[in-house]
mmCIF file of C-alpha atoms and ligand atoms in Angstrom:
data_model
loop_
_atom_site.group_PDB
_atom_site.id
_atom_site.type_symbol
_atom_site.label_atom_id
_atom_site.label_comp_id
_atom_site.label_asym_id
_atom_site.label_seq_id
_atom_site.Cartn_x
_atom_site.Cartn_y
_atom_site.Cartn_z
ATOM 1 C CA MET A 4 14.331 -8.732 1.817
ATOM 2 C CA ARG A 5 11.710 -8.521 -1.089
ATOM 3 C CA ILE A 6 12.885 -6.598 -4.055
ATOM 4 C CA ASP A 7 11.078 -7.954 -7.005
ATOM 5 C CA GLY A 8 7.750 -6.157 -6.329
ATOM 6 C CA PRO A 9 5.594 -6.123 -3.184
ATOM 7 C CA LYS A 10 2.865 -8.743 -2.837
ATOM 8 C CA PHE A 11 -0.804 -7.754 -2.699
ATOM 9 C CA ILE A 12 -1.748 -8.764 0.895
ATOM 10 C CA GLY A 13 -3.705 -5.741 2.038
ATOM 11 C CA ASN A 14 -7.246 -6.650 0.950
ATOM 12 C CA ALA A 15 -7.696 -2.973 -0.066
ATOM 13 C CA LEU A 16 -5.960 -1.147 -2.914
ATOM 14 C CA CYS A 17 -4.883 1.777 -0.632
ATOM 15 C CA LEU A 18 -3.399 -0.693 1.792
ATOM 16 C CA ASP A 19 -1.350 -2.424 -0.887
ATOM 17 C CA PHE A 20 -0.225 0.955 -1.995
ATOM 18 C CA VAL A 21 1.078 1.742 1.608
ATOM 19 C CA ASN A 22 2.871 -1.564 1.434
ATOM 20 C CA THR A 23 5.109 -0.291 -1.524
ATOM 21 C CA LEU A 24 7.369 0.937 1.213
ATOM 22 C CA THR A 25 8.491 -1.841 3.536
ATOM 23 C CA TRP A 26 10.563 -2.336 6.505
ATOM 24 C CA ARG A 27 9.234 0.768 7.892
ATOM 25 C CA GLY A 28 10.307 -0.126 11.437
ATOM 26 C CA THR A 29 13.976 -0.469 10.686
ATOM 27 C CA PRO A 30 16.675 2.190 9.735
ATOM 28 C CA TRP A 31 16.695 0.762 6.230
ATOM 29 C CA PRO A 32 13.263 0.928 4.742
ATOM 30 C CA HIS A 33 12.905 -0.323 1.159
ATOM 31 C CA ASP A 34 10.890 1.798 -1.303
ATOM 32 C CA TYR A 35 9.696 -0.070 -4.400
ATOM 33 C CA LEU A 36 8.767 3.124 -6.009
ATOM 34 C CA ARG A 37 12.212 4.348 -6.933
ATOM 35 C CA GLY A 38 11.150 6.195 -10.012
ATOM 36 C CA TYR A 39 7.906 7.255 -11.810
ATOM 37 C CA GLY A 40 8.090 4.135 -13.853
ATOM 38 C CA ASP A 41 7.778 2.006 -10.860
ATOM 39 C CA LEU A 42 4.671 3.724 -10.016
ATOM 40 C CA VAL A 43 3.175 2.891 -13.454
ATOM 41 C CA ASP A 44 4.415 -0.671 -13.086
ATOM 42 C CA TRP A 45 2.816 -1.116 -9.786
ATOM 43 C CA SER A 46 -0.462 0.422 -10.909
ATOM 44 C CA ARG A 47 -0.548 -2.069 -13.972
ATOM 45 C CA ARG A 48 -0.034 -4.884 -11.473
ATOM 46 C CA ALA A 49 -2.798 -3.517 -9.252
ATOM 47 C CA GLY A 50 -5.220 -3.421 -12.149
ATOM 48 C CA LEU A 51 -5.441 0.440 -12.185
ATOM 49 C CA LEU A 52 -4.108 0.674 -15.757
ATOM 50 C CA ASP A 53 -4.229 -1.712 -18.700
ATOM 51 C CA GLU A 54 -1.350 -2.456 -20.813
ATOM 52 C CA GLY A 55 -2.034 0.356 -23.324
ATOM 53 C CA GLU A 56 -2.626 3.047 -20.536
ATOM 54 C CA ALA A 57 0.730 1.936 -18.839
ATOM 55 C CA ALA A 58 2.614 2.165 -22.172
ATOM 56 C CA GLU A 59 1.135 5.549 -22.859
ATOM 57 C CA LEU A 60 2.186 6.894 -19.390
ATOM 58 C CA HIS A 61 5.615 5.479 -19.608
ATOM 59 C CA LYS A 62 5.935 7.291 -22.946
ATOM 60 C CA LYS A 63 4.452 10.659 -21.634
ATOM 61 C CA ALA A 64 6.846 10.415 -18.624
ATOM 62 C CA GLY A 65 9.776 9.836 -20.906
ATOM 63 C CA LYS A 66 9.074 13.168 -22.639
ATOM 64 C CA ASP A 67 8.310 15.071 -19.406
ATOM 65 C CA ARG A 68 10.612 13.708 -16.619
ATOM 66 C CA ARG A 69 10.240 16.639 -14.313
ATOM 67 C CA ARG A 70 6.386 16.128 -14.251
ATOM 68 C CA GLY A 71 6.902 12.545 -13.644
ATOM 69 C CA ASP A 72 9.129 13.232 -10.680
ATOM 70 C CA THR A 73 6.544 15.623 -9.358
ATOM 71 C CA VAL A 74 3.698 13.017 -9.544
ATOM 72 C CA LEU A 75 6.081 10.410 -7.923
ATOM 73 C CA GLY A 76 6.500 13.059 -4.996
ATOM 74 C CA VAL A 77 2.809 13.392 -4.645
ATOM 75 C CA ALA A 78 2.279 9.633 -4.724
ATOM 76 C CA ARG A 79 4.807 9.267 -1.884
ATOM 77 C CA GLU A 80 3.221 11.985 0.081
ATOM 78 C CA LEU A 81 -0.264 10.413 -0.410
ATOM 79 C CA ARG A 82 1.383 7.050 0.751
ATOM 80 C CA GLU A 83 2.544 8.535 4.018
ATOM 81 C CA ALA A 84 -0.843 10.344 4.458
ATOM 82 C CA ILE A 85 -2.752 7.041 4.009
ATOM 83 C CA HIS A 86 -0.417 5.247 6.307
ATOM 84 C CA GLY A 87 -0.792 7.881 9.017
ATOM 85 C CA LEU A 88 -4.527 7.783 8.733
ATOM 86 C CA ILE A 89 -4.859 4.073 8.621
ATOM 87 C CA THR A 90 -2.549 3.328 11.516
ATOM 88 C CA SER A 91 -4.038 6.208 13.682
ATOM 89 C CA ALA A 92 -7.601 4.766 12.980
ATOM 90 C CA ALA A 93 -6.401 1.305 13.869
ATOM 91 C CA ARG A 94 -4.858 2.451 17.148
ATOM 92 C CA GLY A 95 -8.057 4.548 17.936
ATOM 93 C CA LYS A 96 -5.926 7.544 18.023
ATOM 94 C CA GLY A 97 -6.561 10.964 16.458
ATOM 95 C CA HIS A 98 -5.314 11.798 13.028
ATOM 96 C CA ALA A 99 -2.822 14.439 11.799
ATOM 97 C CA ALA A 100 -4.610 17.126 10.039
ATOM 98 C CA ALA A 101 -1.829 17.295 7.359
ATOM 99 C CA ASP A 102 -2.584 13.687 6.504
ATOM 100 C CA ILE A 103 -6.270 14.510 5.739
ATOM 101 C CA ALA A 104 -5.187 17.526 3.804
ATOM 102 C CA ALA A 105 -2.951 15.608 1.650
ATOM 103 C CA LEU A 106 -5.564 12.963 0.837
ATOM 104 C CA ASN A 107 -8.064 15.615 0.153
ATOM 105 C CA ARG A 108 -5.983 17.427 -2.143
ATOM 106 C CA VAL A 109 -5.810 14.298 -4.423
ATOM 107 C CA LEU A 110 -9.573 13.712 -3.921
ATOM 108 C CA ALA A 111 -10.443 17.165 -5.069
ATOM 109 C CA LYS A 112 -8.892 16.440 -8.472
ATOM 110 C CA ALA A 113 -10.488 13.007 -8.841
ATOM 111 C CA PRO A 114 -12.857 12.660 -11.928
ATOM 112 C CA ARG A 115 -16.401 12.920 -11.292
ATOM 113 C CA ARG A 116 -18.496 9.635 -10.810
ATOM 114 C CA HIS A 117 -21.590 9.540 -12.923
ATOM 115 C CA GLY A 118 -23.037 6.508 -11.402
ATOM 116 C CA LEU A 119 -22.705 2.818 -11.205
ATOM 117 C CA ALA A 120 -22.087 0.142 -13.905
ATOM 118 C CA LYS A 121 -21.726 -3.466 -13.942
ATOM 119 C CA GLY A 122 -18.151 -4.414 -14.288
ATOM 120 C CA GLU A 123 -16.384 -7.788 -14.917
ATOM 121 C CA ARG A 124 -16.126 -8.481 -11.037
ATOM 122 C CA GLY A 125 -19.146 -6.695 -9.673
ATOM 123 C CA PHE A 126 -20.141 -3.047 -9.590
ATOM 124 C CA VAL A 127 -17.749 -0.359 -10.770
ATOM 125 C CA TRP A 128 -18.043 3.523 -10.686
ATOM 126 C CA LYS A 129 -18.825 5.196 -14.062
ATOM 127 C CA LEU A 130 -16.524 8.174 -14.504
ATOM 128 C CA SER A 131 -17.010 11.250 -16.399
ATOM 129 C CA GLU A 132 -13.831 10.592 -18.248
ATOM 130 C CA ARG A 133 -10.944 8.379 -17.703
ATOM 131 C CA PRO A 134 -8.060 10.614 -16.828
ATOM 132 C CA ARG A 135 -4.983 10.110 -19.047
ATOM 133 C CA THR A 136 -2.624 12.428 -17.143
ATOM 134 C CA LEU A 137 0.488 11.131 -15.376
ATOM 135 C CA ASP A 138 -1.318 11.182 -11.938
ATOM 136 C CA ALA A 139 -4.319 9.112 -13.216
ATOM 137 C CA MET A 140 -3.541 6.274 -10.765
ATOM 138 C CA LEU A 141 -3.515 8.445 -7.669
ATOM 139 C CA PHE A 142 -7.389 9.007 -7.801
ATOM 140 C CA PRO A 143 -8.545 5.413 -7.344
ATOM 141 C CA ILE A 144 -5.853 4.990 -4.519
ATOM 142 C CA ALA A 145 -7.073 7.975 -2.754
ATOM 143 C CA GLU A 146 -10.680 7.040 -3.206
ATOM 144 C CA SER A 147 -9.898 3.550 -1.778
ATOM 145 C CA ALA A 148 -8.247 5.192 1.180
ATOM 146 C CA GLY A 149 -11.541 7.337 1.771
ATOM 147 C CA GLU A 150 -13.725 4.421 1.388
ATOM 148 C CA THR A 151 -11.619 2.229 3.687
ATOM 149 C CA LEU A 152 -11.563 4.898 6.337
ATOM 150 C CA VAL A 153 -15.272 5.436 6.092
ATOM 151 C CA ALA A 154 -16.406 1.856 6.035
ATOM 152 C CA ALA A 155 -13.784 -0.388 7.560
ATOM 153 C CA GLU A 156 -14.075 -1.504 11.214
ATOM 154 C CA ALA A 157 -10.924 0.123 13.094
ATOM 155 C CA ALA A 158 -10.512 -3.328 14.834
ATOM 156 C CA ARG A 159 -9.817 -4.815 11.342
ATOM 157 C CA LEU A 160 -7.316 -2.424 10.220
ATOM 158 C CA LYS A 161 -3.885 -3.879 11.304
ATOM 159 C CA SER A 162 -0.037 -3.650 10.967
ATOM 160 C CA CYS A 163 1.969 -6.801 10.539
ATOM 161 C CA ALA A 164 3.007 -8.497 13.900
ATOM 162 C CA SER A 165 6.606 -8.026 12.963
ATOM 163 C CA PRO A 166 7.507 -4.482 14.217
ATOM 164 C CA GLN A 167 10.152 -4.222 11.593
ATOM 165 C CA CYS A 168 7.914 -5.032 8.579
ATOM 166 C CA GLY A 169 5.314 -2.338 8.843
ATOM 167 C CA TRP A 170 2.913 -3.612 6.227
ATOM 168 C CA VAL A 171 -0.697 -2.938 6.820
ATOM 169 C CA PHE A 172 -3.839 -4.927 5.936
ATOM 170 C CA LEU A 173 -7.465 -5.354 6.338
ATOM 171 C CA ASP A 174 -8.406 -8.377 8.332
ATOM 172 C CA THR A 175 -11.083 -10.154 6.569
ATOM 173 C CA THR A 176 -10.731 -13.602 8.405
ATOM 174 C CA ARG A 177 -13.884 -14.721 10.224
ATOM 175 C CA GLY A 178 -12.315 -14.537 13.704
ATOM 176 C CA ASN A 179 -10.438 -11.376 13.168
ATOM 177 C CA ARG A 180 -7.342 -13.212 14.075
ATOM 178 C CA ARG A 181 -4.856 -12.457 11.311
ATOM 179 C CA ARG A 182 -1.481 -11.151 12.666
ATOM 180 C CA TRP A 183 0.914 -11.272 9.776
ATOM 181 C CA CYS A 184 1.072 -9.640 6.449
ATOM 182 C CA ASP A 185 2.015 -12.980 5.100
ATOM 183 C CA MET A 186 2.474 -15.966 7.501
ATOM 184 C CA ALA A 187 4.391 -18.057 4.823
ATOM 185 C CA ASP A 188 6.840 -15.124 4.539
ATOM 186 C CA CYS A 189 7.221 -12.607 7.297
ATOM 187 C CA GLY A 190 5.699 -14.789 9.990
ATOM 188 C CA ASN A 191 7.978 -17.647 9.267
ATOM 189 C CA ARG A 192 10.949 -15.273 9.198
ATOM 190 C CA VAL A 193 10.228 -14.001 12.531
ATOM 191 C CA LYS A 194 9.497 -17.386 14.009
ATOM 192 C CA ALA A 195 12.875 -18.572 12.662
ATOM 193 C CA ARG A 196 14.543 -15.808 14.167
ATOM 194 C CA ARG A 197 12.890 -16.375 17.600
ATOM 195 C CA HIS A 198 13.930 -19.997 17.314
ATOM 196 C CA TYR A 199 17.437 -19.131 16.515
ATOM 197 C CA LEU A 200 17.704 -16.777 19.430
ATOM 198 C CA LYS A 201 16.307 -19.314 21.841
ATOM 199 C CA ALA A 202 18.667 -21.969 20.658
ATOM 200 C CA HIS A 203 21.584 -19.581 20.956
ATOM 201 C CA THR A 204 20.640 -18.216 24.417
ATOM 202 C CA PRO A 205 22.087 -19.912 27.549
ATOM 203 C CA PRO A 206 19.377 -21.593 29.655
ATOM 204 C CA GLU A 207 19.775 -19.325 32.577
ATOM 205 C CA LYS A 208 19.151 -16.322 30.407
ATOM 206 C CA ARG A 209 15.886 -17.678 28.844
ATOM 207 C CA ARG A 210 12.677 -16.253 29.980
HETATM 208 ZN ZN1 ZN B 1027 5.160 -8.539 7.746
#
């Protein structure tokens, strides 16, 4: 089980955010976001905050723990809404109205975009102001979800082939054949288990 911070394997910010909860298909899911500070640290790793901004948010949250807890609650709700929307889109099923509403509540508070600018790695949105509130990281995550749902081909939105894992990703391979969140990790673990079961099953019971 990974406990030292989730890998970024989703190919979209919003999908990596969904993957901060892992082992969804088991009775013992693991949440990397156990406190507001974890949300700040993850956002820093995801490139949503620079070091100074992360330090500022840690400090602010230290002074207002209740607000930090509230934002963490909103973040988890947003995460489940994105998970619901992405997986229903992937399966070609209808979405839950509550999931759209939860996403829209965050989008409604997002800072206004004032146009495009050239960033270090391609184009970026110019914002009216960079929010410095405790929920600052939720806006780009919600926007990523909106953009992914609008633009991504449903056939490329996938859940890991391990039903226990539950991680989601955008398949950007040429043949659209990616099945695992991370073959080197999850895929091999499942293969090893299959091998083990086969080796320990009497021949008459093998299929
Ligand atoms: Zn997996």
